[in-house]
Short mmCIF file of C-alpha atoms in Angstrom, two decimals:
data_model
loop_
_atom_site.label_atom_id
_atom_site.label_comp_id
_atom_site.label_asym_id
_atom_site.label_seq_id
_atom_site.Cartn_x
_atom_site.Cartn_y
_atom_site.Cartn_z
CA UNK A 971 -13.82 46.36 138.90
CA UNK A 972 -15.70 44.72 135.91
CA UNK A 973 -12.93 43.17 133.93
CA UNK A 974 -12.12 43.93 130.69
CA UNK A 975 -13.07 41.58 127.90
CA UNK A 976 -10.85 40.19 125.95
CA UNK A 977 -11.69 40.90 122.47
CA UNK A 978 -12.04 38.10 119.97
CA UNK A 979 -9.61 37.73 117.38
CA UNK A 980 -10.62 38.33 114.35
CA UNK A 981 -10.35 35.49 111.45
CA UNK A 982 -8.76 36.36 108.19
CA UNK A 983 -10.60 34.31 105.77
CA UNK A 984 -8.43 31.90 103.91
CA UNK A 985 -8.44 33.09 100.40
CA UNK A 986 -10.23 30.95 97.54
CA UNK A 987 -7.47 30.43 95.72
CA UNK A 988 -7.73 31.61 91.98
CA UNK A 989 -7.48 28.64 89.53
CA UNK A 990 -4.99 28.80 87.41
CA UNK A 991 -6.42 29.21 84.13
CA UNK A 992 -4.24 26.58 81.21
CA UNK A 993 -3.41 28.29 78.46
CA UNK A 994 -5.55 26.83 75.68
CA UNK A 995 -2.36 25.98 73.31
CA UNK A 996 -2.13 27.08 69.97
CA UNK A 997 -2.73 25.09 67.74
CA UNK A 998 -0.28 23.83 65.02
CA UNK A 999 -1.07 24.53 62.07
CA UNK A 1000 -1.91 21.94 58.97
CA UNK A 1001 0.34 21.97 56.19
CA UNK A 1002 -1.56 21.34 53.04
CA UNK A 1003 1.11 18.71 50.79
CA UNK A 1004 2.13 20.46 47.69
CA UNK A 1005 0.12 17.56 45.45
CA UNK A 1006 2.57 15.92 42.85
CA UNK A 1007 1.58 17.10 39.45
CA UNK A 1008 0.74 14.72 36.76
CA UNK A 1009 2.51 14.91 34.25
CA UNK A 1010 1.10 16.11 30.99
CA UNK A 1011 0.97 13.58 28.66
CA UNK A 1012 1.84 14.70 25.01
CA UNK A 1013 -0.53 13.52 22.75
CA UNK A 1014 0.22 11.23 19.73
CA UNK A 1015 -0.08 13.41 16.52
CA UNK A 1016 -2.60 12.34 14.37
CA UNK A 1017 -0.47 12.27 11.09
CA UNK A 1018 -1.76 14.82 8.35
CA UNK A 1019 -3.51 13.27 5.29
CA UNK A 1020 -1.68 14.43 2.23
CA UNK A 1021 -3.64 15.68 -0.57
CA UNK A 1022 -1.32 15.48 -3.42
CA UNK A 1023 1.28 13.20 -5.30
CA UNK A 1024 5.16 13.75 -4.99
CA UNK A 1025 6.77 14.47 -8.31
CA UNK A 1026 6.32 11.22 -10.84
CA UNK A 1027 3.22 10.03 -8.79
CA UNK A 1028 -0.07 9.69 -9.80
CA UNK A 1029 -2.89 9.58 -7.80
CA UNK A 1030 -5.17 6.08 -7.90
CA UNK A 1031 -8.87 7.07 -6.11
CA UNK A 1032 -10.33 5.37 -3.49
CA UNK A 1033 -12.46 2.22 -5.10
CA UNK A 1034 -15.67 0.32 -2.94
CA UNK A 1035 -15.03 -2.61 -4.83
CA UNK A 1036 -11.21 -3.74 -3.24
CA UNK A 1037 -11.75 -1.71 0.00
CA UNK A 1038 -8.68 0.44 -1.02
CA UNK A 1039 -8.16 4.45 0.29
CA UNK A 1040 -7.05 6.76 -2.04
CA UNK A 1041 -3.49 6.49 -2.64
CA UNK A 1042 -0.47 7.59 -4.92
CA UNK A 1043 1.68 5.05 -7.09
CA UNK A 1044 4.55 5.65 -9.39
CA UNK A 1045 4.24 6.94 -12.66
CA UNK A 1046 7.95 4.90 -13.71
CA UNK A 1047 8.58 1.77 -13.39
CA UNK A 1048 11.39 2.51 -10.01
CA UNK A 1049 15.12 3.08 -11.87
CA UNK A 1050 18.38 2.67 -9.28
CA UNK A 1051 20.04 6.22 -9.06
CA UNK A 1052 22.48 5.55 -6.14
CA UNK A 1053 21.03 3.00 -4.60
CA UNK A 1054 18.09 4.98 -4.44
CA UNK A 1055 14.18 3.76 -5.94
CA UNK A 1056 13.43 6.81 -8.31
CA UNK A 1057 10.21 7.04 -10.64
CA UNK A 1058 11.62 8.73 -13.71
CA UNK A 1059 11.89 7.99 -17.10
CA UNK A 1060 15.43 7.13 -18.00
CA UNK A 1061 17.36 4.13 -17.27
CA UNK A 1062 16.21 0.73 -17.09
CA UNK A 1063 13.79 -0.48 -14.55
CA UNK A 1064 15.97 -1.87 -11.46
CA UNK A 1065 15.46 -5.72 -11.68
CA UNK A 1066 15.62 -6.88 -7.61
CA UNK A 1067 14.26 -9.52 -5.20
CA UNK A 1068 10.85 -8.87 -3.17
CA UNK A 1069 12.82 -8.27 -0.19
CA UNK A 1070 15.27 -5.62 -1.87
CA UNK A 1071 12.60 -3.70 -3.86
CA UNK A 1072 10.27 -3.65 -0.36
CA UNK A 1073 13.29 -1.65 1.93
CA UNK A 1074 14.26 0.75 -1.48
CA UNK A 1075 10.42 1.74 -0.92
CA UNK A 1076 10.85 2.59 2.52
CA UNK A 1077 13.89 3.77 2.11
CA UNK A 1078 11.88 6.63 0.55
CA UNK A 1079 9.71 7.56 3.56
CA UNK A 1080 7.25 5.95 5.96
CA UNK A 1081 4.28 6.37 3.72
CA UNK A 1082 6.01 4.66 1.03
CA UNK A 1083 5.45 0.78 0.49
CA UNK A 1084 5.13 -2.16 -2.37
CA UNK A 1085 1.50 -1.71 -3.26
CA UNK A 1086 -0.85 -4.45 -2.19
CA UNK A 1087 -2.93 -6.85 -4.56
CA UNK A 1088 -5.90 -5.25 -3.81
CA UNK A 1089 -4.33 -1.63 -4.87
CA UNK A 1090 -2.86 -3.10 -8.24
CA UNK A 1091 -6.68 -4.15 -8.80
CA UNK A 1092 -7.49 -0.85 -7.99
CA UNK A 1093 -5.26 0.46 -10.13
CA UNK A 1094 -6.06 -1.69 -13.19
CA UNK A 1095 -9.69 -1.35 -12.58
CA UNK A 1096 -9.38 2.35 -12.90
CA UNK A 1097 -7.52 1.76 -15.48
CA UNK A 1098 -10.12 -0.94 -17.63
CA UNK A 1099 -12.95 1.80 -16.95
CA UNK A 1100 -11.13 4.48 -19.28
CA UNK A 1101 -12.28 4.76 -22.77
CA UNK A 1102 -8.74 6.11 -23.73
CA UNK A 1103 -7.19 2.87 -22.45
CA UNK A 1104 -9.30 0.93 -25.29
CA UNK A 1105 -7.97 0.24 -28.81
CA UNK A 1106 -11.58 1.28 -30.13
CA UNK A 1107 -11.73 4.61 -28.10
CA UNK A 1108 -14.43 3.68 -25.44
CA UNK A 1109 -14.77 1.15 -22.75
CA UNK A 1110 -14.92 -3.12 -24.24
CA UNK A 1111 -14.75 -1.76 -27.59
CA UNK A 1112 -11.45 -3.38 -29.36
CA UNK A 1113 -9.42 -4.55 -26.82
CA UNK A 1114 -7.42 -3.39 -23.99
CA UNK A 1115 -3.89 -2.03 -24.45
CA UNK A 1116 -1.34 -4.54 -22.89
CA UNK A 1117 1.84 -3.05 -22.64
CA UNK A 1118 5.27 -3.92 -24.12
CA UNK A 1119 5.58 -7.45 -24.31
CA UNK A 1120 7.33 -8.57 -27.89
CA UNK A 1121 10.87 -7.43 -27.32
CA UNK A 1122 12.68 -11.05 -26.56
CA UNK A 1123 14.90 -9.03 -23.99
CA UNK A 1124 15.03 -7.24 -20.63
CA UNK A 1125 13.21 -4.21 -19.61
CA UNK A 1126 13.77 -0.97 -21.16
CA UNK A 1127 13.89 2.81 -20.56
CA UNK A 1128 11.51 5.23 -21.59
CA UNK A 1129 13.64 7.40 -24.00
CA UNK A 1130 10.72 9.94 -25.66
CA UNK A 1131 7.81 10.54 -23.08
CA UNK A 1132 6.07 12.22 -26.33
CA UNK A 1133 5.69 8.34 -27.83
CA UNK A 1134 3.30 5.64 -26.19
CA UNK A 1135 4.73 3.17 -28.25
CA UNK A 1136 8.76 4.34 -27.78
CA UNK A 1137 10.99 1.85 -28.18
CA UNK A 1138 8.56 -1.32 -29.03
CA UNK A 1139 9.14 -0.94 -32.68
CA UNK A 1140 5.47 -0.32 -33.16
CA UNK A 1141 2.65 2.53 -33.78
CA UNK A 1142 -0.05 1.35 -33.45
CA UNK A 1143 -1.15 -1.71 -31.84
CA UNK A 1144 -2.00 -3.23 -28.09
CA UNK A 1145 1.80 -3.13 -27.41
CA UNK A 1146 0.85 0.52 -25.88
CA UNK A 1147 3.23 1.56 -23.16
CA UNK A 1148 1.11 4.36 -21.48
CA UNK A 1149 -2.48 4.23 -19.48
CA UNK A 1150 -4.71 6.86 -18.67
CA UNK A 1151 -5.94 6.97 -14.75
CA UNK A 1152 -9.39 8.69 -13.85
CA UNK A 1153 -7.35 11.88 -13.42
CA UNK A 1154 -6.72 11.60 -17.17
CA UNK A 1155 -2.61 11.62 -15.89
CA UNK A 1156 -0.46 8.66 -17.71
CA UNK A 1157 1.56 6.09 -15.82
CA UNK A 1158 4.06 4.21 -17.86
CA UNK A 1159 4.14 0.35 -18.25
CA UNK A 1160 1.44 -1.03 -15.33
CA UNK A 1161 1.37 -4.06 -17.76
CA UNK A 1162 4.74 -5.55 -20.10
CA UNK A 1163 7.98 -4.20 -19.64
CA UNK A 1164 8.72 -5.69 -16.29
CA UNK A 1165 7.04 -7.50 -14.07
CA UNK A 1166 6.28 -5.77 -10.50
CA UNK A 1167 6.22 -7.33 -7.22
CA UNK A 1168 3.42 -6.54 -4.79
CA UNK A 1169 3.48 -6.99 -0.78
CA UNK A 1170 0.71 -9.97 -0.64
CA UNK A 1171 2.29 -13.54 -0.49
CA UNK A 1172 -0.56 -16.23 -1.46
CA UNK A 1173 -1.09 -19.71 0.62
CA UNK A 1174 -2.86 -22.18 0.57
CA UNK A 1175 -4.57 -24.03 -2.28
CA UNK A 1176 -7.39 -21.81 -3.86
CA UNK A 1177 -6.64 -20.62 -6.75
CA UNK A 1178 -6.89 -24.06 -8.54
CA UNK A 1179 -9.17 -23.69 -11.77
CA UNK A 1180 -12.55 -25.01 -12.36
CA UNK A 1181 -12.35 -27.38 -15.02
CA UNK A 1182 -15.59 -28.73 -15.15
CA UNK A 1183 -16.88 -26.74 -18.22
CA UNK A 1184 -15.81 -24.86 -20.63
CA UNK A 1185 -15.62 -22.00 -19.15
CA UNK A 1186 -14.15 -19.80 -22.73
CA UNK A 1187 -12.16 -16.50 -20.93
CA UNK A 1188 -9.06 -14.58 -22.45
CA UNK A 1189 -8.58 -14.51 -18.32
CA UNK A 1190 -6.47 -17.99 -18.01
CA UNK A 1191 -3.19 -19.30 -16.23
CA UNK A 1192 -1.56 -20.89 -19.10
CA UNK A 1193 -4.00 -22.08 -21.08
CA UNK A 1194 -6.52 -23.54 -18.21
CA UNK A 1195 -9.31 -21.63 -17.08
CA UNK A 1196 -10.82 -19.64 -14.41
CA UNK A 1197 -13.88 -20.36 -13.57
CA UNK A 1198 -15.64 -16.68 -13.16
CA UNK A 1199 -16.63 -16.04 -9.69
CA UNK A 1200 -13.83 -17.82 -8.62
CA UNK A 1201 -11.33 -16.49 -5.37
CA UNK A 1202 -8.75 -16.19 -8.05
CA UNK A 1203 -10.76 -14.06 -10.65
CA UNK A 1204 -11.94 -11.57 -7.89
CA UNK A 1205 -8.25 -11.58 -5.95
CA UNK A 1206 -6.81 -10.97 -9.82
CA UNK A 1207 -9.05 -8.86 -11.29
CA UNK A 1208 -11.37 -7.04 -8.72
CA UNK A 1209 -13.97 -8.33 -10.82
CA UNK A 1210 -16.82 -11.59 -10.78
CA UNK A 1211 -16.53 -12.06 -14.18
CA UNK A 1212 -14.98 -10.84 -17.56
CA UNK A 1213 -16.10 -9.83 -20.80
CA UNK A 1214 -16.15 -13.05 -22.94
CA UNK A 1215 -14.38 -11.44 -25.63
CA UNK A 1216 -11.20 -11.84 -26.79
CA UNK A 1217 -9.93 -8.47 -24.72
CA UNK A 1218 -6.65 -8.82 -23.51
CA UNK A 1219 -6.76 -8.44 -20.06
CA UNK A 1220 -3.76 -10.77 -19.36
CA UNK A 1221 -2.94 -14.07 -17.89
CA UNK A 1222 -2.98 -16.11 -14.69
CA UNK A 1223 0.83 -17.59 -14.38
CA UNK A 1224 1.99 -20.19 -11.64
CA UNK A 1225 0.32 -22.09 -9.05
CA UNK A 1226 -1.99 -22.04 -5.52
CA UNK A 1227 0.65 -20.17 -4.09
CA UNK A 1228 3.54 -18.46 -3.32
CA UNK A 1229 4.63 -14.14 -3.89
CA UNK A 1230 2.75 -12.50 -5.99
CA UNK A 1231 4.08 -10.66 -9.40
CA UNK A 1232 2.22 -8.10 -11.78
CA UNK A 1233 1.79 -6.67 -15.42
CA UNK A 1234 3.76 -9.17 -17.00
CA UNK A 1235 7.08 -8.33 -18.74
CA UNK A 1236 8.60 -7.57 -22.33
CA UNK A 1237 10.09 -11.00 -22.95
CA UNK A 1238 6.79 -12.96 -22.98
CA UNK A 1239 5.90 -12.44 -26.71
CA UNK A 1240 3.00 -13.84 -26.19
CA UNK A 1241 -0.26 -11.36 -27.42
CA UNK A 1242 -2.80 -11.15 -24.06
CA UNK A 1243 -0.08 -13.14 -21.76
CA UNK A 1244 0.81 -9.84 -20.23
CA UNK A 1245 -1.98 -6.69 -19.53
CA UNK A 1246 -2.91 -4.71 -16.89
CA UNK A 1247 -4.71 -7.83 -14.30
CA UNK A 1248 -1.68 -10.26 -15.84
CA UNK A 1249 -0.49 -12.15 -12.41
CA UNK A 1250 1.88 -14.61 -11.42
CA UNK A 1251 1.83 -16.68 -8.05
CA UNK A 1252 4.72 -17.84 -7.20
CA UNK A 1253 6.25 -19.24 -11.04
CA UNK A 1254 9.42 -17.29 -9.93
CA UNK A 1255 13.37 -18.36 -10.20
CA UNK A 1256 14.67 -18.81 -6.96
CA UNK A 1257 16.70 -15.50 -6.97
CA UNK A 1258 13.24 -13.88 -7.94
CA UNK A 1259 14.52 -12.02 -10.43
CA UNK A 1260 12.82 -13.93 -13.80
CA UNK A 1261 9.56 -15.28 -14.20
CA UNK A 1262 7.94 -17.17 -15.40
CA UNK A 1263 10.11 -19.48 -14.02
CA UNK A 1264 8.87 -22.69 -15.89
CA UNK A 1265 9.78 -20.61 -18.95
CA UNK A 1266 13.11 -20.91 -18.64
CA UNK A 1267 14.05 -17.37 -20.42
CA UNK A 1268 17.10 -17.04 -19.29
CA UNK A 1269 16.10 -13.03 -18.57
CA UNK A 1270 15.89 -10.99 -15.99
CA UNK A 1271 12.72 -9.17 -16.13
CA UNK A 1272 11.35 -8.40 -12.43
CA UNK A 1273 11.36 -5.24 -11.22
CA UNK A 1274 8.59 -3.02 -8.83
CA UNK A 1275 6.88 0.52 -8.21
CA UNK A 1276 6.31 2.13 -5.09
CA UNK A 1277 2.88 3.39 -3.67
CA UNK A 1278 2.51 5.83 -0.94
CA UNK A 1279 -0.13 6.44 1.42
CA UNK A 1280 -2.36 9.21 1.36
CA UNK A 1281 -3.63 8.73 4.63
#
């Protein structure tokens, strides 16, 4: 008997085992960082040039010759209502120190200031170049008009607005209280009645007069002369020379230095000592409050006007 065979077993193949597949992982996502904002920066307002005067300003144009803007000055010597500077007509001008009259300016807003030298000489040169401000009706013929400067006392009001001349006494002579600007508008008393403080203080030693020749001006700091082209003509008048005439332009008071005082003042009595350049550096009582010191009047006779800024 052939034997069976045994039959071979058969092999189950191992399985290839699946990989296991890693999960790709998600990914996290970025978070963008809400940026800071900057802040918005406000910008400085550029203030608003003012075209026009307040009430009992005039307006004084801008002028090549002492670098000076356009600008708006007091028609009134400034009068103390309450403590407060007021351009108007009544009252007496308010007779105070450089430092007093400065704050009662800015006391009135922050365009308003003591003019500077070089805006007096603005002023006054405006002034000089209108025929209506010369006693012969046009420009160097007769002689400037000075302002009230005969009185022997201290400043006065202006009682009648219809009078140039009201309360000098006179009718018709240089003692003229009122002077035409280029606007044809009047301002009251740039030169005599009181004198008027501006913001410049002077130092040093330049303003000493030339002595060597006879230089013949009405322009003179008690009865010495300025030589013409000098640092104090120019700084005093806005001019390099004057008219040699006998014009009454006013007077060059004190020394080399020291603050600086306008226009002259009512107790002077001297003809041509005060006008519209008339200056005094620093011949002032210690109280600043009468000048010319070395005059010993006994009066009190300085007072100021405010200027505001156009600009």
């Amino acid at each position: 008997v052939t034997p069976t065979p045994t039959p071979t077993p058969s092999v189950t193949p191992t399985p290839t085992p699946t990989p296991s597949v890693t999960p790709t992982p998600t990914p996290t996502p970025s978070v963008t960082p809400t940026p800071t904002p900057t802040p918005s920066v406000t910008p400085t307002p550029t203030p608003t040039p003012v075209t026009s005067c307040p009430a009992n300003f005039e307006r004084v144009e801008a002028n090549a010759t002492t670098a000076t803007a356009a600008f708006c000055i007091a028609k009134f010597e400034m009068k103390n209502v309450n403590g407060a500077a007021v351009s108007m007509a009544a009252n007496k001008p308010w007779i105070a120190n450089k430092a007093t009259a400065s704050a009662a300016c800015a006391d009135l807003g922050s365009r308003y200031r003591l003019p500077t030298n070089a805006e007096w000489n603005a002023a006054a040169l405006e002034i000089y170049n209108q025929d209506a401000n010369w006693s012969g009706g046009t420009k160097l013929n007769g002689k400037l008009y000075t302002g009230y400067y005969s009185g022997w006392s201290e400043p006065i009001a202006v009682n009648d607005m219809t009078n140039p001349y009201d309360g000098t006494g006179k009718t018709d002579n240089s003692e003229r209280r009122t002077f035409q600007l280029a606007s044809g508008h009047i301002i009251w008393d740039f030169g005599g009645n009181a004198w008027e403080w501006v913001s410049d203080t002077i130092y040093g030693g330049s303003y000493n007069p030339d002595l060597s020749q006879p230089y013949a001006r009405d322009y003179f700091n008690n009865n010495w002369d300025v030589k013409p082209g000098s640092p104090a003509l120019f700084d005093f008048t806005g001019m390099t020379s004057v008219p040699k005439q006998n014009n009454l332009m006013g007077s060059l008071f004190g020394g080399s230095s020291g603050k600086v005082i306008r226009g002259g003042a009512n107790c002077i009595h001297s003809n041509g000592a005060t006008g519209i350049f008339t200056a005094n550096i620093g011949d002032i009582t210690a109280n600043e409050i009468q000048a010319p010191a070395s005059w010993n009047l006994g009066m009190n006779n300085v007072g100021f006007r405010c200027v505001m800024s156009l600009q």
